[in-house]
PDB file of C-alpha atoms in Angstrom:
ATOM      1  CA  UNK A   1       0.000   0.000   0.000  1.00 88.00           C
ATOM      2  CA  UNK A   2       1.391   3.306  -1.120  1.00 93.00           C
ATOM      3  CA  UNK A   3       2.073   6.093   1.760  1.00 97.00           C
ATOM      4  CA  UNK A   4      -1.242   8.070   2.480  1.00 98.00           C
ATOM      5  CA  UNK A   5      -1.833  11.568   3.133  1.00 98.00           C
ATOM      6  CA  UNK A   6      -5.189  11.970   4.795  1.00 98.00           C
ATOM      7  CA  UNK A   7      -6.124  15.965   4.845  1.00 98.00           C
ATOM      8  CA  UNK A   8      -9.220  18.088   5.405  1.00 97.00           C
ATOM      9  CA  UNK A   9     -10.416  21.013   3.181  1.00 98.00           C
ATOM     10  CA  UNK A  10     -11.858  21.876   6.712  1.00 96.00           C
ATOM     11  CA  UNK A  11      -8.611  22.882   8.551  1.00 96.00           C
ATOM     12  CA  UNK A  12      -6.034  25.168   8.029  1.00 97.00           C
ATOM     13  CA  UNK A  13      -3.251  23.094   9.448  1.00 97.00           C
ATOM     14  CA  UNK A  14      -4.099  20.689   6.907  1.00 97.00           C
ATOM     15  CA  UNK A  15      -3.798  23.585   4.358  1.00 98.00           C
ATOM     16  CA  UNK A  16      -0.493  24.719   5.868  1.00 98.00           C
ATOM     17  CA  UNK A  17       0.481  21.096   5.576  1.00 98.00           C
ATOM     18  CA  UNK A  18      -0.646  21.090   1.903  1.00 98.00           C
ATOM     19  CA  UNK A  19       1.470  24.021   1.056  1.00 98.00           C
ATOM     20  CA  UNK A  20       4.462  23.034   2.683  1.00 98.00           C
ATOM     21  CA  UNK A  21       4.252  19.356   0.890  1.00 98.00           C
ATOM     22  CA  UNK A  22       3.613  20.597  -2.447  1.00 97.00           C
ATOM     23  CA  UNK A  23       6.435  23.625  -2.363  1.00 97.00           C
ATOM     24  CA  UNK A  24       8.730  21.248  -0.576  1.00 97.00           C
ATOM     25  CA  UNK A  25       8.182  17.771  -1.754  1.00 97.00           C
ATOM     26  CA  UNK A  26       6.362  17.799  -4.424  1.00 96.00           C
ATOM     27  CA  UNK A  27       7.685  14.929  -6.322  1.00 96.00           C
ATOM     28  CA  UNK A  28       6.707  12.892  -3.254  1.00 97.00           C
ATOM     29  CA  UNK A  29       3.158  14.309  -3.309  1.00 97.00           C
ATOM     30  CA  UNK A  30       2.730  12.673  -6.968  1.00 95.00           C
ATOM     31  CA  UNK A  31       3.092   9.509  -5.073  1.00 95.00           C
ATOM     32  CA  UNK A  32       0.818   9.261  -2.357  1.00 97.00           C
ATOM     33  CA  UNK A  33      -2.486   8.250  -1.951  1.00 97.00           C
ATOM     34  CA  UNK A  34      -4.829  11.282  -0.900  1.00 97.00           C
ATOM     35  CA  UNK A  35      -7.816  10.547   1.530  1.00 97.00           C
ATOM     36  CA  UNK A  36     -10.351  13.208   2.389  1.00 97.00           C
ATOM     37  CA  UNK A  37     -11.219  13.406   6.116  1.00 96.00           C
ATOM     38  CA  UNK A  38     -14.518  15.109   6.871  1.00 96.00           C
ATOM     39  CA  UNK A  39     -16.999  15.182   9.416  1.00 95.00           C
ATOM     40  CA  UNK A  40     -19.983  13.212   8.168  1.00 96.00           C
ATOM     41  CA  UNK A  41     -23.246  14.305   8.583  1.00 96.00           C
ATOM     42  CA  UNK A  42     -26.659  12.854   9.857  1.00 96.00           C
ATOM     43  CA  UNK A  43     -26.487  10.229   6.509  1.00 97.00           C
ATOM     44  CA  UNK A  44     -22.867   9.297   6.262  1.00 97.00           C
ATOM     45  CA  UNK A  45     -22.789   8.725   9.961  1.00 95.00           C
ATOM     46  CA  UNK A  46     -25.765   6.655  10.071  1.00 96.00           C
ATOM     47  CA  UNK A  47     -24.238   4.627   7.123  1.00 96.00           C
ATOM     48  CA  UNK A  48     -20.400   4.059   8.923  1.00 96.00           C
ATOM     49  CA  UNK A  49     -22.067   3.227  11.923  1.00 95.00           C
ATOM     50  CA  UNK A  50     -23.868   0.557   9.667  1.00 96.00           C
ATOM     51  CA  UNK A  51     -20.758  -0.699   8.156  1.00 95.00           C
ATOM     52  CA  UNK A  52     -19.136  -1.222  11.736  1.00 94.00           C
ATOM     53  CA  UNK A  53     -17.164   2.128  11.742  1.00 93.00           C
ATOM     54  CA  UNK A  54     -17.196   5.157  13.560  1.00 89.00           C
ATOM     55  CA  UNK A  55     -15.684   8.635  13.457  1.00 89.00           C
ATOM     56  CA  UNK A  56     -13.477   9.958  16.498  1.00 78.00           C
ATOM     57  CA  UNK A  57     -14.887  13.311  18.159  1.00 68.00           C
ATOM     58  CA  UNK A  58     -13.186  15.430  20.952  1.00 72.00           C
ATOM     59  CA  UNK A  59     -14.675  18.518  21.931  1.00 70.00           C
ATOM     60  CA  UNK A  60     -13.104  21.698  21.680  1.00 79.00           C
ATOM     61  CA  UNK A  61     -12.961  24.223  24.784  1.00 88.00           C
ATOM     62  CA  UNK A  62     -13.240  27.846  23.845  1.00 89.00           C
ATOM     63  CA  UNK A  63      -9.225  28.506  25.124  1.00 92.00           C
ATOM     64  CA  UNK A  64      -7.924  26.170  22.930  1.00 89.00           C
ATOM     65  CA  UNK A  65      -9.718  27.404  19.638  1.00 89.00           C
ATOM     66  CA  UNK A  66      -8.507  30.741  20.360  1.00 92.00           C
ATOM     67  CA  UNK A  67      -5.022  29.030  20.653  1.00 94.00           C
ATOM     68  CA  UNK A  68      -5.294  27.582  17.290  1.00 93.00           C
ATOM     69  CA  UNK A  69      -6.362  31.152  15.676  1.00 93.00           C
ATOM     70  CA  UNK A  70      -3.305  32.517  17.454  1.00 95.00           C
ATOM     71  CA  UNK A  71      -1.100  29.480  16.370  1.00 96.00           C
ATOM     72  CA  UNK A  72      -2.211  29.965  12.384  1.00 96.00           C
ATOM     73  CA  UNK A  73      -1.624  33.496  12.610  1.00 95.00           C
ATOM     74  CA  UNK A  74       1.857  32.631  13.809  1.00 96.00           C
ATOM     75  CA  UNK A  75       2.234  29.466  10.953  1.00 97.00           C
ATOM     76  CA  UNK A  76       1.520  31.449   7.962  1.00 97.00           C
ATOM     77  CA  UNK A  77       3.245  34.829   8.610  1.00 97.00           C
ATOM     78  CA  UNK A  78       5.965  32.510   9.349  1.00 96.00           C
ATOM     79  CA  UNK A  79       5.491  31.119   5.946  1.00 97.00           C
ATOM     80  CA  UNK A  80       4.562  34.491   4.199  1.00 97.00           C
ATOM     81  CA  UNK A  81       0.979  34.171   3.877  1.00 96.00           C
ATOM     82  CA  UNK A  82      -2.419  36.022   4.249  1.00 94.00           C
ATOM     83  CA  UNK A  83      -5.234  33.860   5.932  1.00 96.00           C
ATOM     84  CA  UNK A  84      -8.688  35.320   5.447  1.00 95.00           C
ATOM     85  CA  UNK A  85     -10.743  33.451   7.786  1.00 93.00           C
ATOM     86  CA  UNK A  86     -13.799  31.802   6.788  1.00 93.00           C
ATOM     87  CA  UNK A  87     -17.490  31.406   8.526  1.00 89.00           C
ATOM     88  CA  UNK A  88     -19.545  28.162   8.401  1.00 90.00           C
ATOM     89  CA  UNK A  89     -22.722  28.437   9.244  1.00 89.00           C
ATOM     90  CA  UNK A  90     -24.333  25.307   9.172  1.00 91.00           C
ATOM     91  CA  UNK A  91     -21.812  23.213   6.743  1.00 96.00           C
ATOM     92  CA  UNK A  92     -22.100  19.705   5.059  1.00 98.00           C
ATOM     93  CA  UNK A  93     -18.693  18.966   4.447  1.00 98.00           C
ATOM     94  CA  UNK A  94     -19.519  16.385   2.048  1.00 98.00           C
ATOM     95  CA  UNK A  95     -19.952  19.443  -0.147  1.00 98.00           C
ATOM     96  CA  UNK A  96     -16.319  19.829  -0.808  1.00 98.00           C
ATOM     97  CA  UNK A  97     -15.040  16.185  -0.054  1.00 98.00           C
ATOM     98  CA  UNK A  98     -17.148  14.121  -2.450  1.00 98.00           C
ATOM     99  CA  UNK A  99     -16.624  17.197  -5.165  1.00 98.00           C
ATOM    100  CA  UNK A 100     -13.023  16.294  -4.471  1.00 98.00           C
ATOM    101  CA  UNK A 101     -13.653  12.308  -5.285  1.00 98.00           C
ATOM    102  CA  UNK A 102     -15.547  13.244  -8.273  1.00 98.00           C
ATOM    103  CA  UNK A 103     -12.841  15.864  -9.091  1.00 98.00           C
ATOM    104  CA  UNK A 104     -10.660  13.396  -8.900  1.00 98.00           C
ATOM    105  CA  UNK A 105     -12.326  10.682 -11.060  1.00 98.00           C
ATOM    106  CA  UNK A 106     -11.529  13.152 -13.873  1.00 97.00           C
ATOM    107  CA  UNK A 107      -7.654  13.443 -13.135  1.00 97.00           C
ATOM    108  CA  UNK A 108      -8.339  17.167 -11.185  1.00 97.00           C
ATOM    109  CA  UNK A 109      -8.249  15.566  -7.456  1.00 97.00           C
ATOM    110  CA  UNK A 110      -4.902  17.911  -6.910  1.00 96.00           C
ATOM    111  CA  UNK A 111      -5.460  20.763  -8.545  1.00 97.00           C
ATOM    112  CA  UNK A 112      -9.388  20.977  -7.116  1.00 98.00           C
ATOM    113  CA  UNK A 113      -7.278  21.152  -3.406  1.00 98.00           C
ATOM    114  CA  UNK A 114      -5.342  23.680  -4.476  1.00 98.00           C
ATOM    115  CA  UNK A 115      -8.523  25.746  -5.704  1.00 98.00           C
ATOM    116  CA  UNK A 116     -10.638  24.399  -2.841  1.00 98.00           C
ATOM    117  CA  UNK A 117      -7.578  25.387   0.011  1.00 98.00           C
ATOM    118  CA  UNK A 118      -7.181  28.616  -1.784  1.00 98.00           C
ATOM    119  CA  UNK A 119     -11.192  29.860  -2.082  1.00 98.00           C
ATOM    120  CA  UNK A 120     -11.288  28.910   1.544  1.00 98.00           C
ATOM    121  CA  UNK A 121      -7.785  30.293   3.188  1.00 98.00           C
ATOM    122  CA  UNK A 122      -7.011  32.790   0.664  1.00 97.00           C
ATOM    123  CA  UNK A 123     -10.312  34.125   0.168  1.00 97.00           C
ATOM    124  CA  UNK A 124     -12.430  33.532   2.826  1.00 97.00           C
ATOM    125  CA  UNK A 125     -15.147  32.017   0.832  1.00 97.00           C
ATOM    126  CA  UNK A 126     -17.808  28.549   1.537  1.00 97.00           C
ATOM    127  CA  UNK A 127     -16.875  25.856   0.111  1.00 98.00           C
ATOM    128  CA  UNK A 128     -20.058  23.979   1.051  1.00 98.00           C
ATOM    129  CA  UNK A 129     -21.639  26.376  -0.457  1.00 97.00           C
ATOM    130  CA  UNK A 130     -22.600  24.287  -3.991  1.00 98.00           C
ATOM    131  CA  UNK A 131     -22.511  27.789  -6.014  1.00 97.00           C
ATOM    132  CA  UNK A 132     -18.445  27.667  -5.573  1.00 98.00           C
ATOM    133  CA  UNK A 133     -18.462  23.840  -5.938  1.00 98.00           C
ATOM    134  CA  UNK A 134     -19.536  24.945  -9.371  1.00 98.00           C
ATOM    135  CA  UNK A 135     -17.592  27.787  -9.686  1.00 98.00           C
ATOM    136  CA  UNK A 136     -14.303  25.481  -9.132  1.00 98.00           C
ATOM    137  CA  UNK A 137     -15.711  22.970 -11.641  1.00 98.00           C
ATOM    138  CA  UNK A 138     -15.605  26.009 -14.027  1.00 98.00           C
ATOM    139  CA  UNK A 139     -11.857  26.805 -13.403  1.00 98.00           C
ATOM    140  CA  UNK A 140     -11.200  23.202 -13.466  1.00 98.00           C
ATOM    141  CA  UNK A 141     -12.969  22.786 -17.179  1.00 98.00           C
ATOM    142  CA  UNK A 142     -15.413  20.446 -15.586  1.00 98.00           C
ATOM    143  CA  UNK A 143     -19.496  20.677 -15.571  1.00 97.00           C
ATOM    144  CA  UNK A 144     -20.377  22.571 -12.568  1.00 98.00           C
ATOM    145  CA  UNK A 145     -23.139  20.374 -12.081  1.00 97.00           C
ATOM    146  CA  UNK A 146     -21.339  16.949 -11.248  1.00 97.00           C
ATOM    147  CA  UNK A 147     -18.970  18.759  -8.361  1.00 98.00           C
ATOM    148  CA  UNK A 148     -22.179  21.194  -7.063  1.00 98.00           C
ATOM    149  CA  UNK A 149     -24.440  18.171  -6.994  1.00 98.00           C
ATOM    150  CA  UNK A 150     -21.791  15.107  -5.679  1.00 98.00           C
ATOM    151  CA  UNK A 151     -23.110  15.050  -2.170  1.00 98.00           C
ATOM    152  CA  UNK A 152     -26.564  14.286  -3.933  1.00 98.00           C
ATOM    153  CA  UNK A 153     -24.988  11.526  -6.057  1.00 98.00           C
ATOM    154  CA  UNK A 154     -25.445   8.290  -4.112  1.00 98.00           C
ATOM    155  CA  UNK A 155     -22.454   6.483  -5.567  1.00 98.00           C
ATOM    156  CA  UNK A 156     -19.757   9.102  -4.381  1.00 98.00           C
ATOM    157  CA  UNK A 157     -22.146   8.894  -0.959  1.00 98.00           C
ATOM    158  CA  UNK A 158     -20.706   5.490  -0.846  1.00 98.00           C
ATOM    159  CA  UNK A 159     -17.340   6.192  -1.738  1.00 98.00           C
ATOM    160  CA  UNK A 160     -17.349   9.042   1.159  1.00 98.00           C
ATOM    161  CA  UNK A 161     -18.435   6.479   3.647  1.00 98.00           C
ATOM    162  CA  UNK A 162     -15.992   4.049   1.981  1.00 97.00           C
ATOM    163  CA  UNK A 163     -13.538   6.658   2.801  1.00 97.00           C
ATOM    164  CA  UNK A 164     -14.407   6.985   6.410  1.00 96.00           C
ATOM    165  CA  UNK A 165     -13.691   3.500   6.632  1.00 96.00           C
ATOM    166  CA  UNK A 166     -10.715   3.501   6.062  1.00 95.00           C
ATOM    167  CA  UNK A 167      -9.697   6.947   8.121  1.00 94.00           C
ATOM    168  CA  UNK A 168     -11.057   4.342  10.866  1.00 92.00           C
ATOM    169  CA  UNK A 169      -9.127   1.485   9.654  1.00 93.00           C
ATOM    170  CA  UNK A 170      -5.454   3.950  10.061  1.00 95.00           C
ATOM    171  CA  UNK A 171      -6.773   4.979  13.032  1.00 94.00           C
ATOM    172  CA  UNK A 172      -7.190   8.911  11.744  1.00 95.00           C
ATOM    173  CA  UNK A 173      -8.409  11.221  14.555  1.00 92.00           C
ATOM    174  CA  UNK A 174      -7.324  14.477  13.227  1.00 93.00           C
ATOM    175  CA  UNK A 175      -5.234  16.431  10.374  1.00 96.00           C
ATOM    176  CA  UNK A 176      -3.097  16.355   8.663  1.00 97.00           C
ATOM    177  CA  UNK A 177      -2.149  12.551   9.037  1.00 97.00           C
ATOM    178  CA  UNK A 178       0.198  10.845   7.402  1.00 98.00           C
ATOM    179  CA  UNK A 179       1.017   6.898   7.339  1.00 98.00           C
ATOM    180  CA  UNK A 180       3.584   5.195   6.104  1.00 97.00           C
ATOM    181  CA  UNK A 181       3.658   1.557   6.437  1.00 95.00           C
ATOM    182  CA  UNK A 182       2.918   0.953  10.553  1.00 94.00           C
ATOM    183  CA  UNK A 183       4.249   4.256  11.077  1.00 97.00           C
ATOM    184  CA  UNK A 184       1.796   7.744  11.564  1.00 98.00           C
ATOM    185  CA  UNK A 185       2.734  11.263  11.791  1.00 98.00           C
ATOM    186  CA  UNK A 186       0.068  13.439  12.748  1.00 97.00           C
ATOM    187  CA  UNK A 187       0.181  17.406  12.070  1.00 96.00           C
ATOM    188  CA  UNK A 188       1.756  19.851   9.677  1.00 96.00           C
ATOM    189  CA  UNK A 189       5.236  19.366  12.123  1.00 96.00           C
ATOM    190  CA  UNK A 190       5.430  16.073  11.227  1.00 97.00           C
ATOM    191  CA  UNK A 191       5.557  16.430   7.713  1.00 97.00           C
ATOM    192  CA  UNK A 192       9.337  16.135   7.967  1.00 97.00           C
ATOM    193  CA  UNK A 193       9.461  13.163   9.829  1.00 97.00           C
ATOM    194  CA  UNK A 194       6.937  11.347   7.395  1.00 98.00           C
ATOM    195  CA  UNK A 195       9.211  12.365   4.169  1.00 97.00           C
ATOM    196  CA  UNK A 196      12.079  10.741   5.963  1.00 97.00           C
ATOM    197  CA  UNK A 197      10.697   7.722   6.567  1.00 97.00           C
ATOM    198  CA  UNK A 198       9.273   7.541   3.169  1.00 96.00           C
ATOM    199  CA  UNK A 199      12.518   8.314   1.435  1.00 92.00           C
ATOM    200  CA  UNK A 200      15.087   6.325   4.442  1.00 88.00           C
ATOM    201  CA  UNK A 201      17.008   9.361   5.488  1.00 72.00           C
ATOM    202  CA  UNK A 202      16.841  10.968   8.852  1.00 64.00           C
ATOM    203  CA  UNK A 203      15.029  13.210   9.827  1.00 56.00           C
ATOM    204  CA  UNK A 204      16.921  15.755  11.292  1.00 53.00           C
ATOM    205  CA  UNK A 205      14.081  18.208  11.894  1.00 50.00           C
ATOM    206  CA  UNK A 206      13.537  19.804  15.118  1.00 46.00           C
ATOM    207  CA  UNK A 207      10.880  18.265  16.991  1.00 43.00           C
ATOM    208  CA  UNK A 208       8.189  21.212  18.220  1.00 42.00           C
ATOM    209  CA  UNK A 209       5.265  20.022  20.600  1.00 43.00           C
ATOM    210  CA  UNK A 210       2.469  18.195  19.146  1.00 42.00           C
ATOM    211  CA  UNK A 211      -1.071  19.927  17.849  1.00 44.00           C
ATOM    212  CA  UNK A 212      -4.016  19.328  19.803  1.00 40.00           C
ATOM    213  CA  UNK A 213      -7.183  18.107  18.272  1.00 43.00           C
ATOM    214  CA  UNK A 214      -9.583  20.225  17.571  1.00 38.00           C
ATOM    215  CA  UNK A 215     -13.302  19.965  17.224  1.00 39.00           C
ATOM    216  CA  UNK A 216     -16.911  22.361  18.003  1.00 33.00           C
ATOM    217  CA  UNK A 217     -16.724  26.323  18.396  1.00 33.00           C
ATOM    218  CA  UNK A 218     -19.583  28.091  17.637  1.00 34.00           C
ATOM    219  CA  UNK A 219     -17.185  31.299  17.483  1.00 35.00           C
ATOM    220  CA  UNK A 220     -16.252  33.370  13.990  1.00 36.00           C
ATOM    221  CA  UNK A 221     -12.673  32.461  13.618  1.00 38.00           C
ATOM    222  CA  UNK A 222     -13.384  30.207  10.502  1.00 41.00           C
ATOM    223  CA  UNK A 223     -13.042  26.536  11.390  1.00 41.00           C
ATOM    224  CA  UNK A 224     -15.570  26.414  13.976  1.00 43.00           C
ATOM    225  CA  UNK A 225     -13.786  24.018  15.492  1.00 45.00           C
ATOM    226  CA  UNK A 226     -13.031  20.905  13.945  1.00 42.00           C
ATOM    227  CA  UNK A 227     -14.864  17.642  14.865  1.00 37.00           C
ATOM    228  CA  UNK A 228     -11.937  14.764  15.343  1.00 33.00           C
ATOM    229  CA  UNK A 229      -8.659  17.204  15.010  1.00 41.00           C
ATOM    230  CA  UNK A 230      -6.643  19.497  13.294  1.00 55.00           C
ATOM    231  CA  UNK A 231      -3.149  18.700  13.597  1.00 43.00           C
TER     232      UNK A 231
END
């Protein structure tokens, strides 16, 4: 099995994690298999819980989301980059995820990220919104309909639940999260240590202390909180 990046249009350590991979190490990127991680709603939770699988949730406490807005602010000036934070009211984030499996069906699963991290981070916009599903299919030179509509589509409904599966399989409870072989790197300071192994060199990177998940926060701020991590 090939190493496995599992990341979250949802959170913007997993988009910190994203740019850092694809500037850095992109060559690697080509090679891994990408997994969405989302939090499912009423239906896709119903149908895990059917298939025997379930989806790890850790409540967030008001100090620690205003930690993580601090900490991003602090990640991507370090990086040289402009967050404009988003506000979900109400999201289905099967909205973005299964428009990335049908994306992706049609050889665009990358580049819709990028364009998915970037409408979100970069411009503050809501990506479960289906209008910029469609918009995105647009740039991508896809019909708008088959990304706006593909949490309506009951085959890619399967595939997202199909996907869960497996986040539960790797034992995924937040993002970004890496596995290579029996090894698992969780968060966007562990990218380094997940190349290494990958490639058999060292990792020489410094170590910094590990993310906290992340989950609810009814607070504007963007994420919300983020049901089962961030990283």
């Amino acid at each position: 099995m090939p190493p496995r990046f599992y990341f979250s249009l949802r959170s913007p350590y997993s988009w910190l994690a994203y740019r850092d991979l694809m500037e850095h190490h992109a060559e690697l990127a080509s090679r891994l298999e990408w997994r969405p991680f989302f939090e499912p709603d009423e239906q896709s939770a119903k149908a895990l819980a059917e298939a025997g699988g379930g989806f790890s949730y850790v409540a967030m406490s008001r100090e620690k989301h205003l930690y993580i807005l601090q900490d991003v602010r602090r990640l991507t000036r370090e990086r040289g980059l402009e967050i404009t934070w988003p506000v979900d009211r109400d999201p289905c984030w099967e909205v973005p995820h299964l428009a990335y499996l049908a994306a992706d069906d049609q050889g665009c699963g990358a580049r819709f990220v990028e364009l998915a991290h970037r409408a979100r981070w970069e411009e503050g916009r809501d990506i479960c919104d289906r209008t910029v599903m469609g918009e995105l299919a647009e740039e991508l030179g896809l019909a708008p309909g088959r990304l706006a509509r593909a949490a309506d589509d009951p085959r890619l409904r399967a595939r997202g639940v199909a996907a869960l599966l497996a986040m539960d399989r790797d034992g995924v409870f937040g993002v970004p999260f890496f596995v290579h072989r029996r090894e698992k790197f969780w968060g966007v300071d562990r990218l380094a240590a997940f190349v290494a192994a990958v490639d058999g060199t060292p990792d020489t990177a410094p170590g910094p202390q590990a993310p906290e998940p992340a989950a609810t926060a009814g607070e504007r701020g963007g994420d919300n909180g983020h049901a089962g991590g961030c990283g």
